[in-house]
CSV table of C-alpha atoms in Angstrom, one decimal:
chain,number,residue,atom,x,y,z
X,177,MET,CA,55.5,24.5,-102.7
X,178,ASN,CA,58.9,24.0,-101.0
X,179,ARG,CA,59.7,20.3,-101.9
X,180,LYS,CA,63.1,20.3,-100.1
X,181,ALA,CA,61.5,21.3,-96.9
X,182,LYS,CA,58.8,18.7,-97.2
X,183,ILE,CA,61.4,15.9,-97.9
X,184,GLY,CA,63.3,17.1,-94.9
X,185,ASP,CA,60.2,16.8,-92.7
X,186,ILE,CA,59.5,13.3,-93.9
X,187,VAL,CA,63.1,12.2,-93.3
X,188,MET,CA,63.0,13.8,-89.8
X,189,ASP,CA,59.8,11.9,-88.9
X,190,ASN,CA,61.3,8.6,-90.0
X,191,VAL,CA,64.6,9.3,-88.1
X,192,ILE,CA,62.7,9.8,-84.9
X,193,TYR,CA,60.7,6.6,-85.4
X,194,LEU,CA,64.0,4.7,-86.2
X,195,ILE,CA,65.7,6.1,-83.1
X,196,LEU,CA,62.8,5.1,-80.9
X,197,LEU,CA,62.8,1.6,-82.5
X,198,VAL,CA,66.5,1.2,-81.9
X,199,ILE,CA,66.3,2.3,-78.3
X,200,PHE,CA,63.4,-0.2,-77.7
X,201,PHE,CA,65.2,-3.0,-79.5
X,202,VAL,CA,68.4,-2.5,-77.5
X,203,ALA,CA,66.5,-2.3,-74.2
X,204,MET,CA,64.6,-5.5,-74.9
X,205,LEU,CA,67.7,-7.3,-76.0
X,206,THR,CA,69.6,-6.2,-72.8
X,207,PHE,CA,66.7,-7.3,-70.6
X,208,VAL,CA,66.2,-10.7,-72.2
X,209,ASN,CA,70.0,-11.3,-72.4
X,210,SER,CA,70.4,-10.5,-68.7
X,211,LYS,CA,67.6,-12.9,-67.8
X,212,MET,CA,68.7,-15.7,-70.1
X,213,ASN,CA,72.2,-15.5,-68.8
X,214,GLY,CA,70.9,-16.5,-65.4
X,215,ALA,CA,73.4,-14.4,-63.5
X,216,VAL,CA,70.8,-12.5,-61.4
X,217,ILE,CA,68.8,-15.7,-60.6
X,218,TRP,CA,72.0,-17.6,-59.5
X,219,GLU,CA,73.1,-14.6,-57.5
X,220,ASP,CA,69.7,-14.6,-55.7
X,221,TYR,CA,70.0,-18.4,-55.1
X,222,TYR,CA,73.6,-18.4,-53.8
X,223,ALA,CA,73.1,-15.3,-51.6
X,224,LYS,CA,70.0,-16.8,-49.9
X,225,GLU,CA,71.5,-20.3,-49.5
X,226,ILE,CA,74.7,-19.0,-48.0
X,227,ALA,CA,72.7,-16.7,-45.6
X,228,GLN,CA,70.7,-19.8,-44.6
X,229,ILE,CA,73.9,-21.8,-44.0
X,230,ILE,CA,75.4,-19.0,-41.8
X,231,ASP,CA,72.1,-18.8,-39.8
X,232,MET,CA,72.3,-22.5,-39.1
X,233,SER,CA,76.0,-22.5,-38.1
X,234,LYS,CA,77.7,-21.9,-34.8
X,235,PRO,CA,81.0,-20.2,-34.2
X,236,GLY,CA,83.9,-22.5,-35.0
X,237,ASP,CA,82.1,-24.2,-37.9
X,238,ILE,CA,84.0,-24.4,-41.2
X,239,ILE,CA,81.9,-24.4,-44.3
X,240,THR,CA,82.8,-25.8,-47.7
X,241,LEU,CA,80.4,-25.2,-50.6
X,242,ASP,CA,80.4,-26.4,-54.2
X,243,VAL,CA,80.3,-23.1,-56.3
X,244,GLN,CA,81.2,-24.6,-59.7
X,245,SER,CA,78.0,-23.1,-61.4
X,246,ALA,CA,78.7,-19.7,-59.9
X,247,THR,CA,82.3,-19.6,-61.1
X,248,GLU,CA,81.3,-20.8,-64.6
X,249,ILE,CA,78.6,-18.0,-64.9
X,250,ALA,CA,81.1,-15.4,-63.5
X,251,TYR,CA,83.7,-16.5,-66.1
X,252,LYS,CA,81.2,-16.2,-68.9
X,253,ASN,CA,80.4,-12.7,-67.7
X,254,LYS,CA,84.0,-11.7,-67.7
X,255,ILE,CA,84.5,-11.3,-63.9
X,256,ALA,CA,88.3,-11.1,-63.8
X,257,ASP,CA,88.8,-11.8,-60.1
X,258,PHE,CA,86.9,-14.7,-58.7
X,259,GLU,CA,87.6,-13.5,-55.1
X,260,GLU,CA,85.0,-10.8,-55.9
X,261,ILE,CA,82.2,-13.3,-56.5
X,262,PHE,CA,81.3,-13.8,-52.8
X,263,LEU,CA,81.6,-10.8,-50.5
X,264,PHE,CA,80.9,-11.1,-46.7
X,265,ASP,CA,80.1,-7.8,-45.0
X,266,ASN,CA,80.5,-8.5,-41.2
X,267,PHE,CA,79.5,-5.0,-40.3
X,268,ASN,CA,76.0,-5.2,-41.9
X,269,ASN,CA,75.8,-9.0,-41.5
X,270,GLU,CA,75.1,-9.6,-45.2
X,271,VAL,CA,76.4,-11.8,-48.0
X,272,CYS,CA,76.7,-10.4,-51.5
X,273,VAL,CA,77.1,-12.4,-54.7
X,274,LYS,CA,78.3,-10.9,-57.9
X,275,LEU,CA,78.2,-13.1,-61.0
X,276,SER,CA,78.1,-10.3,-63.7
X,277,ARG,CA,79.5,-6.8,-64.0
X,278,GLY,CA,77.4,-4.2,-62.3
X,279,LYS,CA,75.5,-4.7,-59.1
X,280,ALA,CA,75.7,-7.6,-56.7
X,281,SER,CA,72.7,-9.3,-55.0
X,282,CYS,CA,72.8,-9.1,-51.2
X,283,PHE,CA,71.0,-10.9,-48.4
X,284,SER,CA,71.3,-10.5,-44.6
X,285,TYR,CA,71.8,-13.3,-42.0
X,286,PHE,CA,70.1,-12.7,-38.7
X,287,SER,CA,72.7,-14.7,-36.7
X,288,ASN,CA,75.1,-12.4,-34.9
X,289,VAL,CA,78.3,-14.0,-36.1
X,290,ASP,CA,81.2,-13.0,-38.4
X,291,VAL,CA,82.4,-14.8,-41.5
X,292,LYS,CA,86.2,-15.1,-42.1
X,293,MET,CA,88.5,-17.0,-44.5
X,294,ALA,CA,89.0,-20.5,-43.2
X,295,ARG,CA,91.9,-20.9,-40.8
X,296,GLY,CA,95.3,-21.1,-42.6
X,297,GLU,CA,93.8,-20.2,-46.0
X,298,SER,CA,94.6,-17.2,-48.2
X,299,ASN,CA,91.6,-17.5,-50.6
X,300,TRP,CA,87.9,-17.7,-50.4
X,301,ILE,CA,87.6,-20.0,-53.5
X,302,PHE,CA,89.6,-23.1,-54.3
X,303,PHE,CA,89.8,-24.3,-57.9
X,304,MET,CA,89.5,-27.7,-59.5
X,305,GLU,CA,89.4,-30.1,-56.6
X,306,PRO,CA,87.4,-31.6,-58.5
X,307,VAL,CA,84.9,-28.7,-58.4
X,308,ASN,CA,85.5,-25.1,-57.4
X,309,ARG,CA,84.7,-24.7,-53.7
X,310,LEU,CA,84.1,-21.8,-51.4
X,311,HIS,CA,85.6,-22.1,-47.9
X,312,PHE,CA,84.8,-19.9,-44.9
X,313,GLU,CA,84.7,-20.1,-41.2
X,314,ILE,CA,82.1,-18.8,-38.7
X,315,VAL,CA,83.5,-16.9,-35.8
X,316,GLU,CA,82.1,-15.0,-32.8
X,317,SER,CA,81.0,-11.5,-33.7
X,318,VAL,CA,83.4,-8.8,-32.5
X,319,ASP,CA,80.8,-6.0,-32.2
V,181,MET,CA,50.2,23.5,-96.5
V,182,ASP,CA,48.1,20.5,-95.3
V,183,ARG,CA,47.9,21.1,-91.6
V,184,LYS,CA,45.4,18.3,-91.0
V,185,GLY,CA,47.8,15.8,-92.7
V,186,GLN,CA,50.7,17.0,-90.5
V,187,LEU,CA,48.7,16.6,-87.3
V,188,GLY,CA,47.8,13.1,-88.3
V,189,ASP,CA,51.5,12.2,-88.8
V,190,GLN,CA,52.4,13.6,-85.3
V,191,ILE,CA,49.5,11.8,-83.6
V,192,LEU,CA,50.8,8.5,-85.1
V,193,ILE,CA,53.7,8.6,-82.7
V,194,PHE,CA,51.4,7.9,-79.8
V,195,ALA,CA,50.1,4.7,-81.6
V,196,PHE,CA,53.8,3.8,-82.2
V,197,ILE,CA,54.7,4.2,-78.5
V,198,PHE,CA,51.6,2.4,-77.4
V,199,MET,CA,52.5,-0.6,-79.6
V,200,MET,CA,56.1,-0.6,-78.2
V,201,VAL,CA,54.7,-0.6,-74.6
V,202,ILE,CA,52.4,-3.5,-75.5
V,203,ILE,CA,55.1,-5.6,-77.2
V,204,GLY,CA,57.7,-4.7,-74.5
V,205,GLY,CA,55.2,-5.6,-71.7
V,206,GLY,CA,54.5,-8.9,-73.5
V,207,ILE,CA,58.3,-9.7,-73.6
V,208,VAL,CA,58.8,-8.8,-70.0
V,209,ILE,CA,55.8,-10.8,-68.7
V,210,GLY,CA,56.7,-13.7,-71.0
V,211,THR,CA,60.3,-13.7,-69.7
V,212,TYR,CA,59.1,-13.7,-66.0
V,213,PHE,CA,56.8,-16.6,-66.7
V,214,TYR,CA,59.5,-18.5,-68.5
V,215,ILE,CA,62.3,-17.9,-65.9
V,216,GLY,CA,60.3,-17.3,-62.8
V,217,ALA,CA,60.2,-14.6,-60.2
V,218,GLU,CA,62.5,-14.2,-57.2
V,219,PHE,CA,63.4,-17.4,-55.3
V,220,ASP,CA,61.1,-17.0,-52.2
V,221,PHE,CA,63.1,-17.5,-49.1
V,222,ARG,CA,60.8,-15.8,-46.5
V,223,ALA,CA,59.1,-19.0,-45.2
V,224,THR,CA,62.4,-20.8,-44.9
V,225,GLU,CA,64.0,-17.9,-43.1
V,226,ALA,CA,61.0,-17.6,-40.7
V,227,LYS,CA,61.2,-21.4,-40.0
V,228,LEU,CA,65.0,-21.1,-39.4
V,229,LEU,CA,64.5,-18.1,-37.0
V,230,GLY,CA,61.7,-20.0,-35.1
V,231,TYR,CA,63.9,-23.0,-34.8
V,232,SER,CA,66.9,-20.9,-33.5
V,233,ILE,CA,64.6,-19.3,-30.9
V,234,LYS,CA,63.2,-22.6,-29.8
V,235,ASP,CA,66.7,-24.1,-29.5
V,236,CYS,CA,67.8,-21.1,-27.6
V,237,ILE,CA,64.9,-21.2,-25.1
V,238,LEU,CA,65.3,-24.9,-24.5
V,239,SER,CA,69.0,-24.3,-23.6
V,240,ASP,CA,68.0,-21.3,-21.4
V,241,SER,CA,70.1,-21.0,-18.3
V,242,GLY,CA,67.9,-18.7,-16.3
V,243,TRP,CA,67.8,-15.5,-18.5
V,244,LEU,CA,64.3,-16.1,-19.8
V,245,GLY,CA,62.7,-14.8,-16.6
V,246,ASP,CA,64.7,-11.5,-16.8
V,247,LEU,CA,63.6,-10.6,-20.4
V,248,LYS,CA,60.9,-8.2,-19.1
V,249,THR,CA,63.5,-6.0,-17.5
V,250,ASN,CA,66.2,-6.5,-20.0
V,251,PRO,CA,65.0,-7.5,-23.5
V,252,ASP,CA,68.5,-7.3,-24.9
V,253,LEU,CA,69.3,-10.5,-23.1
V,254,PHE,CA,67.3,-12.3,-25.8
V,255,TYR,CA,69.5,-11.0,-28.6
V,256,GLU,CA,72.7,-11.7,-26.6
V,257,ASN,CA,71.8,-15.2,-25.5
V,258,CYS,CA,70.2,-16.3,-28.8
V,259,ARG,CA,73.1,-14.7,-30.8
V,260,LEU,CA,70.7,-12.7,-33.0
V,261,ASN,CA,71.4,-9.4,-34.6
V,262,LYS,CA,69.0,-6.8,-33.0
V,263,LYS,CA,69.1,-4.3,-35.9
V,264,LEU,CA,68.4,-6.9,-38.6
V,265,ILE,CA,65.7,-8.7,-36.6
V,266,THR,CA,63.9,-5.3,-36.0
V,267,GLU,CA,64.2,-4.5,-39.8
V,268,ASN,CA,63.4,-7.8,-41.4
V,269,ASN,CA,61.6,-10.0,-38.9
V,270,ALA,CA,58.9,-10.1,-36.2
V,271,ILE,CA,58.9,-12.4,-33.2
V,272,ARG,CA,56.5,-13.2,-30.4
V,273,ILE,CA,57.2,-15.6,-27.6
V,274,CYS,CA,54.2,-16.5,-25.4
V,275,THR,CA,53.3,-18.8,-22.7
V,276,ALA,CA,50.2,-20.2,-24.4
V,277,THR,CA,49.0,-23.6,-25.7
V,278,ASP,CA,48.0,-22.5,-29.2
V,279,VAL,CA,48.8,-19.9,-31.8
V,280,GLN,CA,45.5,-18.0,-31.5
V,281,GLY,CA,46.0,-17.8,-27.8
V,282,CYS,CA,49.4,-16.3,-28.4
V,283,ILE,CA,48.1,-13.8,-31.0
V,284,ASN,CA,45.1,-12.9,-28.7
V,285,GLN,CA,47.4,-12.4,-25.7
V,286,GLN,CA,47.7,-8.8,-24.8
V,287,ILE,CA,51.0,-7.0,-25.3
V,288,GLY,CA,52.9,-7.1,-22.0
V,289,GLN,CA,51.6,-10.5,-21.1
V,290,ASP,CA,53.9,-12.2,-23.6
V,291,VAL,CA,57.4,-13.3,-22.8
V,292,PHE,CA,59.0,-11.3,-25.6
V,293,ALA,CA,57.7,-9.5,-28.7
V,294,VAL,CA,59.3,-7.4,-31.5
V,295,GLY,CA,57.9,-6.2,-34.8
V,296,ASN,CA,54.4,-6.7,-36.4
V,297,TYR,CA,53.9,-10.4,-35.6
V,298,ALA,CA,50.1,-10.0,-36.3
V,299,LEU,CA,50.9,-10.2,-40.0
V,300,CYS,CA,51.6,-13.8,-39.4
V,301,ASP,CA,48.6,-15.7,-40.6
V,302,PRO,CA,49.4,-19.5,-40.6
V,303,GLY,CA,47.7,-21.2,-43.4
V,304,GLY,CA,46.1,-17.9,-44.4
V,305,SER,CA,46.3,-15.9,-47.6
V,306,ASN,CA,48.9,-13.3,-46.4
V,307,LYS,CA,51.7,-13.5,-48.9
V,308,LEU,CA,53.5,-10.4,-47.5
V,309,VAL,CA,55.5,-12.3,-45.0
V,310,GLY,CA,57.0,-15.8,-44.4
V,311,CYS,CA,55.6,-17.2,-41.2
V,312,SER,CA,56.5,-20.0,-38.8
V,313,VAL,CA,54.8,-21.1,-35.6
V,314,SER,CA,56.3,-23.6,-33.2
V,315,SER,CA,55.1,-24.8,-29.8
V,316,PHE,CA,57.0,-26.7,-27.1
V,317,THR,CA,57.1,-27.3,-23.4
V,318,LYS,CA,59.9,-26.5,-21.0
V,319,ASP,CA,59.7,-27.0,-17.3
V,320,ASN,CA,56.0,-27.7,-17.5
V,321,VAL,CA,55.3,-24.4,-19.2
V,322,ASP,CA,53.9,-24.3,-22.8
V,323,TYR,CA,55.5,-21.9,-25.1
V,324,VAL,CA,54.4,-20.7,-28.6
V,325,VAL,CA,57.0,-19.0,-30.8
V,326,ILE,CA,55.8,-16.9,-33.8
V,327,ALA,CA,58.5,-15.8,-36.2
V,328,THR,CA,58.1,-14.0,-39.5
V,329,SER,CA,60.4,-12.8,-42.3
V,330,LYS,CA,59.8,-10.1,-45.0
V,331,GLN,CA,63.3,-9.9,-46.3
V,332,SER,CA,63.9,-9.9,-50.0
V,333,ILE,CA,67.1,-9.7,-52.1
V,334,ARG,CA,68.8,-6.3,-52.5
V,335,ARG,CA,70.8,-5.1,-55.5
V,336,SER,CA,73.8,-3.1,-54.4
V,337,ALA,CA,76.8,-1.6,-56.1
V,338,ARG,CA,79.9,-3.5,-54.8
C-alpha cells in the first residue's frame, strides 16, 4: 500500500473543504458587513427622497437638505471626496447617491427640470453649519 | 484500494455544499428580516405624479382639448419627461365620475393614456405597481386621473 499517496489524498480533500469554507465565510462576512454598515439602505433612502423633492419643485426653487447622516456614513466608508456623494445626471433625469466605494444607487425624477449648484455657490455640500447640508437649485430643462 | 470508501468521501462534498447553502440562506433571510427590504417608494411616486397632473390640468390654458391631435402637449405643459414616464409610469386621464368608469372606458375615448394603467388596482392585491387615483371637476367636467409607478432603485457604477 502506498501510504504517502493516501496521506496526500486525505490532505487534498481537507484543503478543498477548507478553501470552500473560507470562501463561504468571507462571502457571508462581506454580505452582513455591507448590510450592517447601512450604506446601501441610506443610499436608497436619500436617492428616493431627493427625487421626490425634485418632483415637487418648480424651476427657480433652491433646496437645502440636512445630509449629516449621509456624510458620516461616507466618511466611515472612506469616501475621500464628499462632492461625489450626490450626483445629478440632468441628461437621464436621475439622482445617484454613493455612500461607499463601488456602485451608487440611482433613482429617476419624472419632472422635466435640471438640477444645478445653487446660484453663487461652488460646492454641493456645505460643512458644519451646524449640520452638513446639500444645496441645489432647480432650473428649466435645456433639452 | 477501497473504491467504495473513496466514493463516499467524494459524495460528502454535496452534503457540505448543501449545508453551506442552508446556513448562507438562513443568514441572508435573517439579515433581510432584521434590516428590511427596499424602501418602497412606488405608491408615493404615483401619488406625486397624480397630484402633478391634477395641478397641471387645473391650470390648463386651453391645451387639454388639443391632446388628441398632439399628445406631446401633455408632457410640455405638465413639465414631465416623456421617456421616463413611458418607462416607469402609466397614466390615464378620463372624463368620468369614478375609477371603474375610467378603467372601463374604451381606448380612444379617454383624454390621454400612456402605459399599462390597467395594472392599477386601487385597494386590491396588486403589489407590482404603486397606484394613485384622483378625481376632480374643472369647468363642470368630471375628470379621473390614474397614475402608477413601477420604478425601483438601480445600482450603477459611477
